[in-house]
Structure formats: structure tokens, C-alpha cells
């Protein structure tokens, strides 16, 4: 057990933003809110999964919506007690702890704010080990945890409780509710026992995020910042370039788009393309696929290594395109079915682990 | 108290279909379902409002969606016990009776089916005295009854409980859920005491519908069927014509459209236009407004007087365009705000009672 204090929040937000793979919400608003909550209510107790009693009832809390909306329309704080009270009323018992539903700039901060306000501990784990656009794309679903009751609250005071026949329907109906509520809502769902949680999560997410955040923050002090960032984080470097084009569309409650980069430095003369649906889902360099979901694809500022979320992609920004391996759960047949290239409509794109693709890619590069 | 038996159902469905003003659902599916339910579970007890104890808890049950969808995608019976169980769980008490949320072909039948299956009485009243497209366009809203909890079930087994800050938001979010669930759902909402119900409803709807149904059914036996139908029902006759054009669009969970009729018989050479949003909302003859919401505008077959719902408008059908006065509640300032021409986006269209418009219209006609 340790405490999350104000001094921890920046690194957690920064590192989560890398894990967010372009999505998971912009950390800006969430960070301010988490700092304010911890300042007011005190540090948040962070429990490793083996510190959680099996008999506890725990649930992931997060924001759902199109990230571009969350920048303009934040939470106002009424949502957290509202979804919690509704959950406890339906379950007929108190919640014992929150956990993260995903790792992402905003969605690493929402649980800290909620836990601080509620005086509940937070569990050092999440349901993705990254961020994904679909509500049902989590390790809870992979492990048979129902989203029921899926509780949605907006900042106006509307609250919806969804009981569905499966988690795909939760995505289907929940997404429409999100749109009707203005594109950004807070959800509390998938309540489970401490025992079930232990076998249904990606472990150690908050620690991992904080470590990555520290690496990003300190990289610029290193002799060779890029080498330091890549070496310490374990990220695979595919490309360095300048953003020359961003296609973007908000539809069905998601941000869809594609960003094109022209190579700079050693990548001069080459071109990279990254596609996204809230999160980055596919990257190619000169027509060669270098990474796909469920592995993590991240664009980071080429000087500061600060992750660039998909809603912040802008013409002229200089970025590194890097990849990180996803949690092993996503590489199983069921994991790939739920979050592999085909789920995202990427036809004829085979999934191959990012480290394999990188080995091949770097071999070709050194021959070139 | 009387019982609704199988022999009553046809007239109630037929008359409600007239009150439905082109909407309220096609009676075909609902009628079959109500007959099957009464055959299996026995006649339904119909209570006048003064027979309902003040301490009872009662709630309107109905179908919500685009009528055109309900023809292809009916209920399958699982919805009624599901919404009732959810309502009783949330309220912490049993429901004592159902009532109609609106008068319409399908929505007069849904409460009969539900009451028969549940063994509960039905109250001889509804929340509109007609049908309206909006969830919040009812006399419950006019009388300060909240829709909370608004319970939605689909035929697949998904169930949503909506708690909103006002009934307009219930429409906003509920409509999106309806669309996500496939365009047609069953709802149970606006629970209220017997006492509150008595001052918040349109009284005697089932009796009135049955009376209108009997008039329609027996009109063709009369010496002058049209005169009999108009005289007995009190409907104002504006036009007789042949449908020459139907524009139709299903969007945002509603059926929108406009039907054009060319005059036949004494109306030869004239033209009528009727606009609809699920229900008919506006009618003009040769450019002169003859009726608008909240009054009832109905197209009925020119020979059989069977009401033609908006989803059944077809080229070549011969129809009478008639009007009926709405309940007095809709003619108050608040009633007109909630269901007058402006609500439906009819710009610069003033509401004037259909009987006034008819008096003027028939005076001009006799001068012509």
C-alpha cells in the first residue's frame, strides 16, 4: 500500500497518456481535477491486487465519450457520488474500492478524483493496460465479467442504468446514451468481487504509468534524450516526422481519423501513416505495416516525448511514432477477436506482435 | 368496473386508431397480441378513475418508437414482466394498476396485453387523449409528474432505467436508446399515486375509443355511411381525396413526412396536404390551414372509415381528412407550448381550435 499524493499525479497522467495510445482522454482537465480532489480530500490509498480482500466489491470508474468533446465539456463532480450511490443502491451493498477501467490521460485521473472524494482506496490495476474505444474491449469482458449494471451519469444530472444481455449491447446502447448526453459521460460498471478482480485485470497499471511518466519527464535532462526515452521505456521507434495532414471525423460517438507524417532527420524522404478510432489502431511506414492493435501505437513529441493524443494532432508538429507491446491477454484468440485489426474494420491486416514487426523493420532499415 | 373481453378488443383498437391521429402504432400487431393475452389470461378489469384508491401506485405502459418499425419488429412478451419487475424493485412496492400512456392503435392494446398477463386492472384513462410523438408530450408532464424512473425494455432482453432532470431529457435520451435497441421498445414510467393520477389524465379513453370503434364498424350499414360516421363521431369533414404523393423519412427515431391528396367527388379540383411526425400535425386545403396540433387530424378510408396510420399511407388510397378537438388540457398555454404548432417546428402557424377553423372553412365552402 502506498498513497497517491499531489506530487505523483503529474507523472501518472503523463505515463498514462502514453499507454492511452492516442486516446483515453486528454490528461489536461483530468489532471487539474485530480489535483484539486487530492488537495481537498487528501491522498488516495493505492492497493496492489494482493492487498485486496477477496470479499470486497470493486468496480472500475471512467469517462466515456469522444475525447475531442471532453476538452470542452468536463465533469463537474456531481457524477461521482451519483453513479456510486446508484451502484450501491442496486447492489444493496457498499463499494469497497475503485479501479481503473483503462489507462489513459483522463481515465487514469477520473478514478483518483473519484477515490479521493469518496474516501475509497484505488486498486493498482486496470481493464485494458492501455485505452480502447469500445466499452466492452476490456479484460473484464475477456474474463466473463458482465458490465451490468452499467451506470451512466452526465454533468447535468441525468443518470441511466443499463442492464444488457451481453457487453456488446452495452457498447451499442451506452454509446447512444453518451451521444444523447452531449458526448461525454462518467460511468461506473462491471462490479465484481475482489477475488474475481484479481484474475480479470492488467496488474500494476498505476505504477507502470508513473514510471513511464518519470522517464518522459526526465528524458530531456539526459545526454541523448531520445535514446534515454526509448531505452528506459522499452518503446520501439518506427519513425520521426512532421505532421503534414490530419483527417478527422467525429461520428457515432467516436473520433475517427488518419494522420500523415513526412520524415525528418534520418527518416527524411519517407512517409508514415497512422489511423485512429479514438486510439491509434494502425501504423505504416512507406506502405509497410509496422504496428497494429491491440499493441500500443503512440505519437510523442520528438523533443519532449510528451504523448500527443489524437485530438491534439496538428499540422507541423514533430513526432516520433513508437510502439509498445500490449498485455498478453490481448494476444489470445479471444483477445484478438475483441480488439484485433478485424474488430476495427482493418481488412486483410494480420496481427503480428509489435516486437516481431520491429525486428523485421529494423533489419530492413539497417540494410537500406 | 367492467371487464374487457375478446369481443371488446376490435372496437377499442379501431377507435383508438382514430384517436391516434395517424400515429400511436398500427393496431394490427397489438390487436392480435391483446386477443391472445385475454384468451390465455382472461378478461381485464377496467376501472374508472373514481374506482381507483388514492393510495394505489399506478403507471402507464406503452410502446415507443417509429411506427413503421413496429410492423416488422413486435414485442415478444418478455418486456412486460421485465419492466414491471424493474419498476417494483426500484419503487420498493407493487404496482396496483396500469393505464394507457396514449390512445393509439397499438398503444391502446399494449396496456390490455400487459394487464391481462400481470393480472392487474387497467384504468379507463390515458395521458394524451390522442397520440403524440414525444415521450414528454403528455398530461402527466403537464401536471408535474416526473417520468422517473423511465424503464425501457427491448425484445432481446436489454433493459434501461432512466432518471433524468426533467421530462424533456427523458425524450432526448430515451429516443436514442430506442434507436439503439432497434427502433421499437416497451416502456413503463411515470409512476404516480391513484390520487395524483385522477387529476393528471384524460378521462374515459377506453370507453371513448370503443364507442368510436363501434361507430366506424357500423357506419357501412347506415343509409348514408359518411353522414352517419361524421354525425356520430363528431368529426369535422375537411376533404375527400385520393392520395397522389407521400414523402416519408425515418430519422432520429421518428417517421416524418407529408401526404398530398387530390380532391374527388365534391372536392374535385382541390388539393389537400397533411404533414406528419409519427402523428398528423397539420392539414391544409387549397393552401388554407384547416387543422393543426394539438387537435386531432385523421385520414380515414373514404368507404369504410377505417383510420389510415401514417405508415400505411399509399398512393391511390381514397381518404377523408377529418378533425376532432383535443382534450382541453392541450389548449392551455402550457399545453400549447408542449404540443402546439411551434413545438413541431411549424413556423408562423397559429393554433386555433379545430371547431373554429371548421366553422370558417364550411362558411367559405358554402359560399364557393
XYZ file of C-alpha atoms in Angstrom:
736
model
C 0.000 0.000 0.000
C 1.147 3.467 -0.795
C -0.540 6.832 -1.093
C -1.036 8.852 -4.241
C -0.231 12.450 -3.366
C -0.275 15.577 -5.454
C 3.389 15.032 -6.331
C 2.550 11.694 -8.005
C -0.234 12.923 -10.226
C 1.765 14.575 -12.998
C 3.836 11.500 -13.755
C 0.815 9.180 -13.600
C -1.068 11.423 -16.026
C 1.909 11.706 -18.364
C 2.689 7.993 -18.431
C -0.970 7.012 -18.758
C -1.194 9.305 -21.685
C 1.496 7.196 -23.392
C -0.402 3.997 -22.516
C -3.530 5.672 -23.878
C -2.100 5.192 -27.382
C -3.521 8.495 -28.544
C -6.791 8.024 -26.669
C -8.006 7.609 -23.126
C -8.733 11.296 -22.913
C -6.566 14.366 -22.749
C -4.818 14.499 -19.364
C -5.219 18.262 -19.013
C -8.686 18.514 -17.476
C -8.426 15.253 -15.574
C -5.108 16.236 -14.033
C -6.441 19.554 -12.750
C -9.442 17.826 -11.286
C -7.402 15.071 -9.614
C -5.022 17.593 -8.092
C -7.957 19.617 -6.745
C -9.587 16.477 -5.310
C -6.420 15.250 -3.575
C -5.747 18.754 -2.258
C -9.212 18.896 -0.745
C -9.791 15.306 0.400
C -6.243 14.062 0.978
C -4.032 11.425 -0.669
C -5.567 8.284 -2.168
C -4.670 4.858 -0.837
C -3.305 2.705 -3.680
C -3.628 -1.049 -3.134
C -1.850 -3.772 -5.061
C -4.240 -6.516 -6.079
C -2.970 -8.950 -3.464
C -3.816 -6.420 -0.757
C -7.487 -6.504 -1.763
C -9.689 -8.897 0.268
C -11.492 -11.466 -1.899
C -14.818 -10.495 -0.359
C -14.629 -6.848 -1.368
C -16.864 -5.370 -4.042
C -14.903 -3.269 -6.503
C -15.712 -1.533 -9.778
C -13.964 0.472 -12.495
C -14.944 4.102 -12.943
C -14.145 6.207 -16.002
C -15.178 8.741 -18.575
C -16.732 7.558 -21.847
C -17.070 9.606 -24.990
C -15.288 11.195 -27.876
C -12.045 12.664 -26.458
C -12.455 15.822 -28.524
C -15.600 16.603 -26.539
C -14.017 16.073 -23.123
C -11.732 19.048 -23.717
C -14.711 21.374 -23.808
C -17.154 19.584 -21.596
C -15.671 18.187 -18.431
C -17.238 16.528 -15.442
C -18.481 18.817 -12.693
C -18.071 16.457 -9.793
C -21.742 15.572 -9.250
C -21.310 12.440 -11.359
C -19.032 10.509 -8.990
C -21.283 10.404 -5.910
C -24.283 9.886 -8.204
C -23.018 6.780 -10.010
C -21.659 5.365 -6.764
C -24.926 5.877 -4.878
C -26.861 4.262 -7.729
C -24.489 1.290 -7.873
C -24.694 0.750 -4.115
C -28.476 1.019 -4.168
C -28.740 -1.596 -6.892
C -26.182 -3.967 -5.365
C -27.566 -3.463 -1.871
C -24.043 -3.072 -0.523
C -21.215 -0.547 -0.306
C -18.397 -0.408 -2.809
C -15.014 -1.081 -1.205
C -12.669 0.275 -3.875
C -12.436 1.712 -7.357
C -10.124 0.597 -10.095
C -9.179 1.996 -13.489
C -11.164 0.825 -16.459
C -8.369 1.856 -18.810
C -5.006 3.567 -18.834
C -5.298 6.942 -20.472
C -4.608 10.563 -19.753
C -8.088 11.333 -18.497
C -9.110 7.863 -17.439
C -6.149 7.466 -15.094
C -7.235 10.681 -13.383
C -11.003 10.088 -13.046
C -10.531 7.165 -10.606
C -8.091 9.209 -8.496
C -10.599 12.075 -8.254
C -13.455 9.710 -7.513
C -11.489 7.751 -4.892
C -10.303 10.934 -3.156
C -13.834 12.337 -2.981
C -15.334 9.055 -1.791
C -12.547 8.258 0.665
C -12.170 4.857 -1.002
C -8.931 3.104 -1.950
C -7.872 2.705 -5.565
C -6.583 -0.585 -6.938
C -3.305 -0.589 -8.859
C -4.805 -2.257 -11.953
C -6.994 -1.574 -14.954
C -9.080 -3.418 -17.536
C -7.025 -2.760 -20.674
C -3.388 -1.941 -19.902
C -3.929 0.798 -22.488
C -7.020 2.552 -23.847
C -9.526 1.161 -26.350
C -12.526 2.894 -27.888
C -15.122 0.196 -27.138
C -16.786 -0.087 -23.742
C -16.634 -3.880 -23.965
C -12.984 -4.037 -25.046
C -11.596 -4.861 -21.634
C -10.114 -7.744 -19.730
C -13.282 -7.826 -17.603
C -15.246 -8.860 -20.695
C -12.459 -11.321 -21.614
C -12.885 -12.900 -18.181
C -16.668 -13.107 -18.255
C -17.464 -10.106 -16.048
C -20.775 -8.548 -17.078
C -20.999 -4.759 -17.347
C -24.364 -4.972 -15.513
C -25.381 -2.667 -14.038
C -23.725 -0.135 -16.308
C -24.368 3.270 -14.756
C -24.024 6.458 -16.761
C -24.236 9.984 -15.385
C -23.842 13.270 -17.186
C -22.789 16.625 -15.775
C -26.387 17.904 -15.944
C -27.719 15.325 -13.519
C -29.194 12.678 -15.816
C -28.486 9.098 -14.803
C -29.074 5.872 -16.693
C -28.790 2.269 -15.560
C -28.225 -0.244 -18.309
C -28.833 -3.978 -17.914
C -27.960 -5.770 -21.109
C -27.859 -9.303 -22.435
C -24.132 -9.012 -23.171
C -21.341 -6.449 -23.122
C -21.586 -5.793 -26.871
C -25.092 -4.443 -26.285
C -23.736 -2.249 -23.516
C -21.426 -0.645 -26.061
C -24.282 -0.327 -28.570
C -26.796 1.299 -26.236
C -24.281 3.030 -23.964
C -22.708 4.810 -26.919
C -26.080 6.248 -27.983
C -26.756 7.434 -24.444
C -23.330 9.078 -24.383
C -24.166 10.930 -27.581
C -27.592 11.976 -26.277
C -25.982 13.282 -23.086
C -23.650 15.519 -25.077
C -20.765 13.223 -25.979
C -19.012 12.800 -22.645
C -20.258 10.995 -19.533
C -18.996 9.270 -16.396
C -19.607 5.551 -15.962
C -19.370 3.065 -13.118
C -19.973 -0.538 -14.111
C -18.856 -4.170 -14.005
C -18.935 -4.603 -10.206
C -17.024 -7.698 -9.140
C -15.598 -9.365 -6.070
C -12.015 -8.783 -5.046
C -11.410 -12.429 -5.897
C -12.761 -12.122 -9.442
C -10.902 -8.841 -9.944
C -7.544 -10.493 -9.274
C -7.841 -12.735 -12.317
C -9.545 -10.182 -14.564
C -7.224 -7.191 -14.670
C -3.994 -5.878 -16.077
C -1.795 -5.631 -12.966
C 0.209 -2.666 -11.723
C -1.088 -0.049 -14.168
C -0.693 2.971 -11.895
C 2.897 2.079 -11.022
C 3.742 1.400 -14.643
C 2.170 4.687 -15.764
C 4.044 6.615 -13.103
C 7.339 5.003 -14.124
C 6.742 5.888 -17.795
C 5.818 9.427 -16.767
C 9.046 9.803 -14.847
C 11.029 8.588 -17.864
C 9.324 11.128 -20.135
C 9.779 13.947 -17.640
C 13.471 13.285 -17.081
C 14.435 12.354 -20.649
C 15.279 15.889 -21.680
C 17.954 16.020 -18.970
C 19.770 13.044 -20.482
C 22.767 13.324 -22.779
C 20.856 11.636 -25.583
C 17.196 12.262 -24.756
C 15.731 10.077 -27.494
C 17.983 7.154 -26.635
C 17.128 7.575 -22.951
C 13.384 7.694 -23.618
C 13.433 4.646 -25.895
C 15.837 2.642 -23.776
C 14.082 3.242 -20.465
C 10.535 2.898 -21.731
C 11.192 -0.065 -23.999
C 9.308 1.651 -26.823
C 10.109 0.611 -30.398
C 10.991 3.536 -32.630
C 9.458 3.406 -36.101
C 9.563 6.925 -37.442
C 10.344 10.546 -36.847
C 8.427 13.072 -38.875
C 6.406 16.207 -39.239
C 2.604 16.024 -39.349
C 1.515 17.099 -42.816
C -2.098 16.035 -42.852
C -4.838 15.143 -40.353
C -8.181 13.779 -41.438
C -10.669 13.716 -38.619
C -14.343 12.909 -38.181
C -16.495 12.646 -35.059
C -19.260 10.155 -35.710
C -21.265 7.572 -33.744
C -19.668 8.941 -30.576
C -16.094 8.247 -31.711
C -13.233 10.270 -33.201
C -12.111 8.606 -36.424
C -9.172 9.764 -38.484
C -5.824 9.361 -40.104
C -2.606 11.334 -39.707
C 0.196 11.531 -42.268
C 3.814 12.386 -41.364
C 6.742 13.312 -43.606
C 10.083 12.027 -42.411
C 12.680 14.310 -40.877
C 16.297 13.633 -39.860
C 17.272 10.082 -40.638
C 13.734 9.415 -41.929
C 13.827 12.212 -44.482
C 12.143 11.205 -47.736
C 9.929 8.600 -46.068
C 6.278 8.785 -45.144
C 4.253 7.362 -42.258
C 0.506 6.998 -41.870
C -1.315 6.324 -38.591
C -5.046 5.586 -38.417
C -7.138 6.060 -35.297
C -10.545 5.437 -33.743
C -10.176 7.449 -30.526
C -6.931 5.451 -30.129
C -4.271 4.805 -32.755
C -5.049 1.474 -34.356
C -2.631 1.067 -37.248
C 0.722 2.475 -38.388
C 2.662 2.073 -41.592
C 5.985 3.459 -42.849
C 6.386 3.740 -46.599
C 3.489 1.350 -47.077
C 4.814 -1.286 -44.698
C 2.707 -2.125 -41.661
C 4.814 -1.570 -38.546
C 2.236 -1.931 -35.763
C -1.481 -2.625 -35.241
C -3.942 -3.014 -32.430
C -4.015 -4.499 -29.878
C -0.370 -3.365 -29.492
C 0.151 0.247 -28.448
C 0.917 2.829 -31.127
C 1.901 6.230 -29.808
C 2.893 9.549 -31.267
C 5.101 11.530 -28.931
C 6.641 14.952 -29.332
C 10.068 14.436 -30.913
C 11.804 16.758 -28.415
C 9.897 16.362 -25.149
C 8.446 12.843 -25.687
C 5.126 14.073 -24.332
C 2.417 11.857 -25.876
C 0.192 13.502 -28.457
C -3.444 12.436 -28.117
C -5.424 12.051 -31.332
C -7.462 15.195 -30.645
C -4.221 17.175 -30.373
C -2.696 16.122 -33.696
C -1.873 19.295 -35.566
C -0.165 20.221 -38.793
C 3.527 20.891 -38.337
C 4.002 19.047 -35.042
C 7.150 16.950 -34.974
C 6.621 13.499 -33.587
C 8.136 10.105 -33.023
C 5.952 7.140 -33.897
C 6.629 4.387 -31.367
C 5.114 1.055 -30.434
C 4.759 -0.867 -27.171
C 3.589 -4.454 -26.621
C 0.061 -4.896 -25.290
C -0.833 -7.098 -22.310
C -0.661 -10.829 -23.043
C -4.440 -11.119 -22.589
C -4.928 -9.284 -25.882
C -2.764 -11.737 -27.804
C -5.025 -14.705 -27.080
C -7.551 -15.724 -29.799
C -10.430 -14.205 -27.778
C -8.402 -11.061 -27.092
C -7.626 -10.602 -30.776
C -11.263 -11.173 -31.674
C -12.304 -8.394 -29.295
C -9.547 -5.882 -30.066
C -7.527 -7.062 -33.057
C -7.336 -5.426 -36.503
C -10.553 -7.090 -37.781
C -12.657 -5.629 -34.951
C -11.597 -2.182 -36.139
C -12.530 -2.927 -39.726
C -8.924 -3.239 -40.874
C -9.417 -5.771 -43.631
C -6.708 -8.247 -44.558
C -4.459 -6.879 -41.834
C -2.870 -9.695 -39.901
C -1.912 -9.167 -36.280
C 1.732 -9.769 -35.532
C 3.347 -8.782 -32.235
C 4.969 -5.376 -32.415
C 8.354 -6.716 -31.284
C 8.371 -9.157 -34.246
C 7.373 -6.454 -36.681
C 10.040 -4.206 -35.216
C 12.773 -6.858 -35.551
C 11.950 -7.191 -39.232
C 11.545 -3.466 -39.751
C 14.879 -2.594 -38.129
C 16.650 -5.330 -40.128
C 15.357 -3.811 -43.364
C 16.282 -0.345 -42.149
C 19.885 -1.352 -41.464
C 20.076 -2.932 -44.934
C 18.645 0.136 -46.579
C -65.984 -1.585 -13.162
C -66.388 -3.662 -16.262
C -64.328 -6.312 -17.960
C -62.596 -6.047 -21.305
C -63.220 -9.295 -23.127
C -62.134 -10.506 -26.515
C -65.344 -9.086 -28.030
C -64.397 -5.553 -26.936
C -60.892 -5.504 -28.366
C -61.645 -4.869 -32.037
C -63.693 -1.740 -31.376
C -61.175 -0.379 -28.874
C -58.350 -0.902 -31.375
C -60.332 0.657 -34.213
C -61.470 3.698 -32.243
C -58.045 4.224 -30.680
C -56.591 4.175 -34.124
C -58.788 7.204 -34.946
C -57.669 8.945 -31.746
C -54.109 8.081 -32.714
C -54.322 10.767 -35.424
C -52.252 8.720 -37.806
C -49.856 7.545 -35.090
C -49.943 5.577 -31.868
C -48.893 2.471 -33.743
C -50.650 0.228 -36.188
C -53.381 -1.732 -34.399
C -52.723 -4.945 -36.305
C -49.948 -6.486 -34.235
C -51.187 -5.057 -30.947
C -54.708 -6.374 -31.521
C -53.510 -9.921 -32.183
C -51.362 -9.803 -29.104
C -54.140 -8.424 -26.875
C -56.599 -11.061 -28.096
C -54.060 -13.803 -27.397
C -53.357 -12.409 -23.918
C -57.044 -12.128 -22.956
C -57.733 -15.603 -24.349
C -54.934 -17.041 -22.218
C -55.191 -14.988 -19.024
C -58.851 -13.938 -19.011
C -60.687 -10.595 -19.327
C -59.104 -7.413 -17.991
C -60.759 -5.413 -15.217
C -61.352 -1.844 -16.417
C -61.650 0.730 -13.634
C -62.989 4.252 -13.944
C -60.727 6.741 -12.234
C -63.078 7.220 -9.266
C -62.880 3.497 -8.586
C -59.121 3.724 -8.037
C -57.995 4.113 -4.408
C -55.885 7.229 -3.792
C -53.169 5.128 -2.181
C -52.582 2.903 -5.211
C -49.442 3.108 -7.299
C -50.236 3.189 -10.988
C -48.191 3.710 -14.153
C -48.707 3.997 -17.912
C -47.215 1.300 -20.136
C -46.715 1.612 -23.879
C -44.606 1.065 -26.949
C -42.197 3.783 -28.071
C -40.587 4.060 -31.467
C -41.114 4.773 -35.112
C -44.451 3.150 -36.039
C -43.018 1.876 -39.309
C -40.640 -0.316 -37.319
C -43.326 -1.797 -35.060
C -44.919 -3.516 -38.023
C -41.822 -5.618 -38.539
C -40.453 -5.857 -35.043
C -43.089 -6.501 -32.402
C -42.800 -7.218 -28.718
C -42.281 -10.821 -27.735
C -43.904 -10.677 -24.337
C -40.754 -10.747 -22.202
C -40.831 -6.960 -21.956
C -43.965 -6.612 -19.818
C -42.887 -8.670 -16.798
C -39.378 -7.240 -17.144
C -40.327 -3.545 -16.975
C -42.821 -4.236 -14.203
C -40.328 -6.183 -12.081
C -37.753 -3.413 -12.541
C -40.277 -0.699 -11.603
C -41.395 -2.583 -8.489
C -37.797 -3.219 -7.464
C -36.951 0.467 -7.756
C -40.129 1.693 -6.047
C -39.911 -0.988 -3.382
C -43.625 -1.703 -3.794
C -46.042 -3.459 -6.100
C -47.847 -1.726 -8.929
C -51.628 -1.765 -8.470
C -52.792 -0.931 -11.990
C -51.688 0.076 -15.452
C -53.083 2.908 -17.511
C -52.683 3.980 -21.115
C -49.967 6.461 -21.910
C -51.685 7.424 -25.145
C -54.649 6.494 -27.300
C -53.440 4.818 -30.443
C -53.907 1.602 -32.361
C -51.001 -0.173 -30.790
C -50.754 1.777 -27.580
C -54.345 1.021 -26.610
C -53.551 -2.671 -26.966
C -50.191 -2.863 -25.153
C -51.770 -1.991 -21.751
C -54.525 -4.593 -22.266
C -51.940 -7.280 -23.029
C -49.773 -6.217 -20.117
C -52.710 -6.044 -17.679
C -54.027 -9.450 -18.752
C -50.624 -11.071 -18.320
C -49.967 -9.397 -14.983
C -53.490 -9.950 -13.624
C -53.681 -6.215 -12.882
C -56.599 -3.872 -13.553
C -56.453 -1.244 -16.271
C -57.582 2.329 -15.683
C -60.007 3.900 -18.147
C -57.763 6.900 -18.863
C -54.649 7.940 -20.714
C -52.060 10.704 -20.771
C -52.853 12.337 -24.104
C -56.433 11.661 -25.268
C -54.735 11.016 -28.612
C -51.196 10.102 -29.640
C -48.179 12.417 -29.793
C -44.655 11.635 -30.969
C -42.795 12.978 -27.925
C -42.398 10.925 -24.757
C -42.890 14.066 -22.661
C -45.970 15.281 -24.548
C -48.494 14.010 -22.043
C -50.838 15.316 -19.383
C -48.602 13.708 -16.769
C -45.848 16.155 -17.711
C -48.423 18.972 -17.785
C -49.347 18.074 -14.211
C -45.811 17.844 -12.901
C -45.461 14.051 -12.880
C -41.836 13.047 -13.490
C -41.110 10.219 -15.915
C -38.589 8.870 -13.347
C -37.859 6.042 -13.346
C -38.357 5.625 -17.083
C -37.894 1.947 -17.820
C -37.168 0.695 -21.317
C -37.021 -2.935 -22.403
C -36.402 -4.376 -25.837
C -37.461 -7.747 -27.204
C -33.900 -9.054 -26.940
C -33.762 -8.666 -23.148
C -31.910 -5.363 -22.705
C -33.342 -3.089 -20.040
C -32.533 0.533 -19.248
C -33.603 2.694 -16.325
C -33.511 6.403 -16.980
C -33.501 9.028 -14.216
C -33.469 12.485 -15.728
C -33.526 16.072 -14.561
C -36.726 16.737 -16.494
C -39.066 15.013 -18.934
C -37.536 16.750 -21.962
C -34.284 14.929 -21.216
C -36.210 11.678 -20.985
C -37.337 12.235 -24.557
C -33.798 13.181 -25.622
C -32.038 10.180 -24.095
C -34.952 7.740 -24.344
C -35.227 8.320 -28.072
C -31.563 7.440 -28.604
C -31.952 4.281 -26.552
C -34.995 3.353 -28.640
C -32.951 3.748 -31.803
C -30.043 1.735 -30.362
C -32.443 -1.050 -29.390
C -33.708 -1.316 -32.963
C -36.391 1.370 -33.172
C -39.185 -0.121 -31.071
C -39.248 -0.734 -27.322
C -41.680 -1.148 -24.424
C -41.692 1.446 -21.655
C -43.134 1.701 -18.166
C -42.658 5.057 -16.488
C -44.155 7.977 -14.575
C -45.359 6.001 -11.539
C -47.867 8.007 -9.514
C -50.418 7.626 -6.746
C -54.057 6.986 -7.534
C -54.745 10.421 -6.135
C -52.272 12.179 -8.429
C -53.456 10.131 -11.393
C -57.033 11.403 -11.019
C -56.007 14.987 -11.746
C -53.371 14.149 -14.356
C -55.164 12.134 -17.029
C -57.588 12.345 -19.906
C -60.629 10.530 -18.533
C -62.591 7.677 -20.112
C -60.268 6.957 -23.023
C -61.042 3.255 -23.367
C -64.821 3.863 -23.371
C -64.460 6.691 -25.847
C -62.256 4.607 -28.149
C -64.682 1.703 -28.018
C -67.584 3.992 -28.859
C -65.710 5.438 -31.840
C -64.784 1.933 -32.947
C -68.413 0.852 -32.863
C -69.383 3.889 -34.962
C -66.738 3.074 -37.580
C -67.671 -0.610 -37.656
C -71.406 0.007 -38.068
C -71.224 3.029 -40.378
C -71.262 0.979 -43.568
C -74.654 -0.471 -42.564
C -76.194 3.009 -42.428
C -78.202 4.557 -45.256
C -75.677 7.342 -45.614
C -72.437 5.911 -44.188
C -70.423 9.142 -44.364
C -73.145 11.183 -42.694
C -73.519 8.513 -40.024
C -69.783 8.381 -39.341
C -69.406 12.151 -39.149
C -72.609 12.729 -37.186
C -71.997 10.031 -34.580
C -68.278 10.662 -34.109
C -68.479 14.441 -34.152
C -65.574 14.574 -36.627
C -65.262 17.648 -38.837
C -65.006 16.827 -42.519
C -62.433 18.846 -44.424
C -61.676 16.942 -47.564
C -62.202 13.826 -49.618
C -59.454 12.856 -51.998
C -57.068 10.365 -53.491
C -53.517 10.118 -52.214
C -51.208 11.245 -55.009
C -47.936 11.653 -53.207
C -46.316 10.529 -49.962
C -42.960 11.840 -48.793
C -41.577 9.886 -45.924
C -38.383 9.799 -43.907
C -37.435 7.858 -40.776
C -34.921 9.873 -38.809
C -33.993 10.456 -35.161
C -36.387 7.643 -34.253
C -39.435 9.320 -35.805
C -41.390 8.992 -39.062
C -41.557 12.385 -40.734
C -43.485 13.092 -43.896
C -46.131 14.800 -45.936
C -49.045 13.391 -47.893
C -50.800 15.129 -50.805
C -54.380 14.358 -51.846
C -56.239 15.341 -54.995
C -59.921 16.021 -54.473
C -62.592 13.599 -55.603
C -66.404 13.940 -55.643
C -67.481 17.323 -54.353
C -63.801 18.207 -53.704
C -62.744 17.575 -57.297
C -60.184 20.148 -58.463
C -58.979 20.897 -54.954
C -55.812 19.759 -53.187
C -55.064 18.881 -49.579
C -51.724 18.476 -47.831
C -51.190 16.800 -44.462
C -47.854 16.814 -42.664
C -46.869 14.308 -40.020
C -44.278 13.444 -37.392
C -45.447 9.939 -36.425
C -48.850 11.650 -35.972
C -50.544 14.080 -38.358
C -49.657 17.555 -37.224
C -51.006 19.937 -39.857
C -53.615 19.938 -42.635
C -54.402 22.430 -45.359
C -56.933 22.507 -48.184
C -56.005 24.614 -51.204
C -53.424 26.446 -49.125
C -55.761 27.226 -46.232
C -54.889 25.769 -42.838
C -57.842 23.696 -41.648
C -56.390 21.994 -38.578
C -53.172 21.760 -36.546
C -51.844 20.043 -33.464
C -52.799 19.640 -30.697
C -56.201 18.966 -32.302
C -56.633 15.572 -33.914
C -56.163 15.258 -37.675
C -57.140 11.917 -39.125
C -57.187 10.311 -42.538
C -59.836 7.602 -42.788
C -60.724 5.339 -45.674
C -63.465 7.127 -47.629
C -65.652 3.995 -47.808
C -65.000 2.092 -44.586
C -63.860 4.999 -42.342
C -61.074 2.810 -41.037
C -58.291 5.156 -39.898
C -55.151 5.176 -42.027
C -51.985 5.372 -39.934
C -49.114 7.384 -41.356
C -47.060 4.284 -42.105
C -49.967 2.934 -44.188
C -50.411 5.964 -46.444
C -50.197 4.705 -50.005
C -50.602 6.154 -53.456
C -54.144 5.784 -54.745
C -55.887 5.295 -51.406
C -59.095 7.288 -51.121
C -59.470 9.079 -47.858
C -61.459 11.580 -45.876
C -59.458 14.177 -43.971
C -61.257 14.880 -40.699
C -60.518 16.748 -37.481
C -61.500 16.220 -33.848
C -60.986 18.550 -30.888
C -58.178 17.667 -28.481
C -58.591 17.481 -24.707
C -58.939 20.879 -23.017
C -55.585 20.364 -21.265
C -53.821 20.873 -24.596
C -55.483 24.233 -25.186
C -53.939 25.854 -22.121
C -50.793 27.985 -22.628
C -48.600 25.235 -21.153
C -50.377 22.594 -23.230
C -49.811 24.552 -26.432
C -46.182 25.108 -25.538
C -45.701 21.363 -25.163
C -47.724 20.187 -28.171
C -48.760 23.169 -30.273
C -47.590 24.011 -33.804
C -44.367 25.699 -32.664
C -43.156 22.578 -30.813
C -43.360 20.727 -34.125
C -41.383 23.391 -35.947
C -44.422 24.765 -37.785
C -43.310 28.346 -38.070
C -45.815 31.192 -38.099
C -48.686 28.735 -37.716
C -51.120 29.973 -35.122
C -53.162 27.468 -33.146
C -56.888 27.942 -33.442
C -59.402 25.351 -32.212
C -60.460 22.968 -34.963
C -64.157 23.752 -34.434
C -63.471 27.452 -35.078
C -61.420 26.703 -38.152
C -64.157 24.366 -39.336
C -66.897 26.969 -38.865
C -64.921 29.376 -41.055
C -63.961 26.713 -43.555
C -67.526 25.454 -44.027
C -68.832 29.015 -44.379
C -66.356 29.645 -47.201
C -67.203 26.296 -48.743
C -70.903 27.106 -48.861
C -70.130 30.477 -50.463
C -67.846 28.900 -53.036
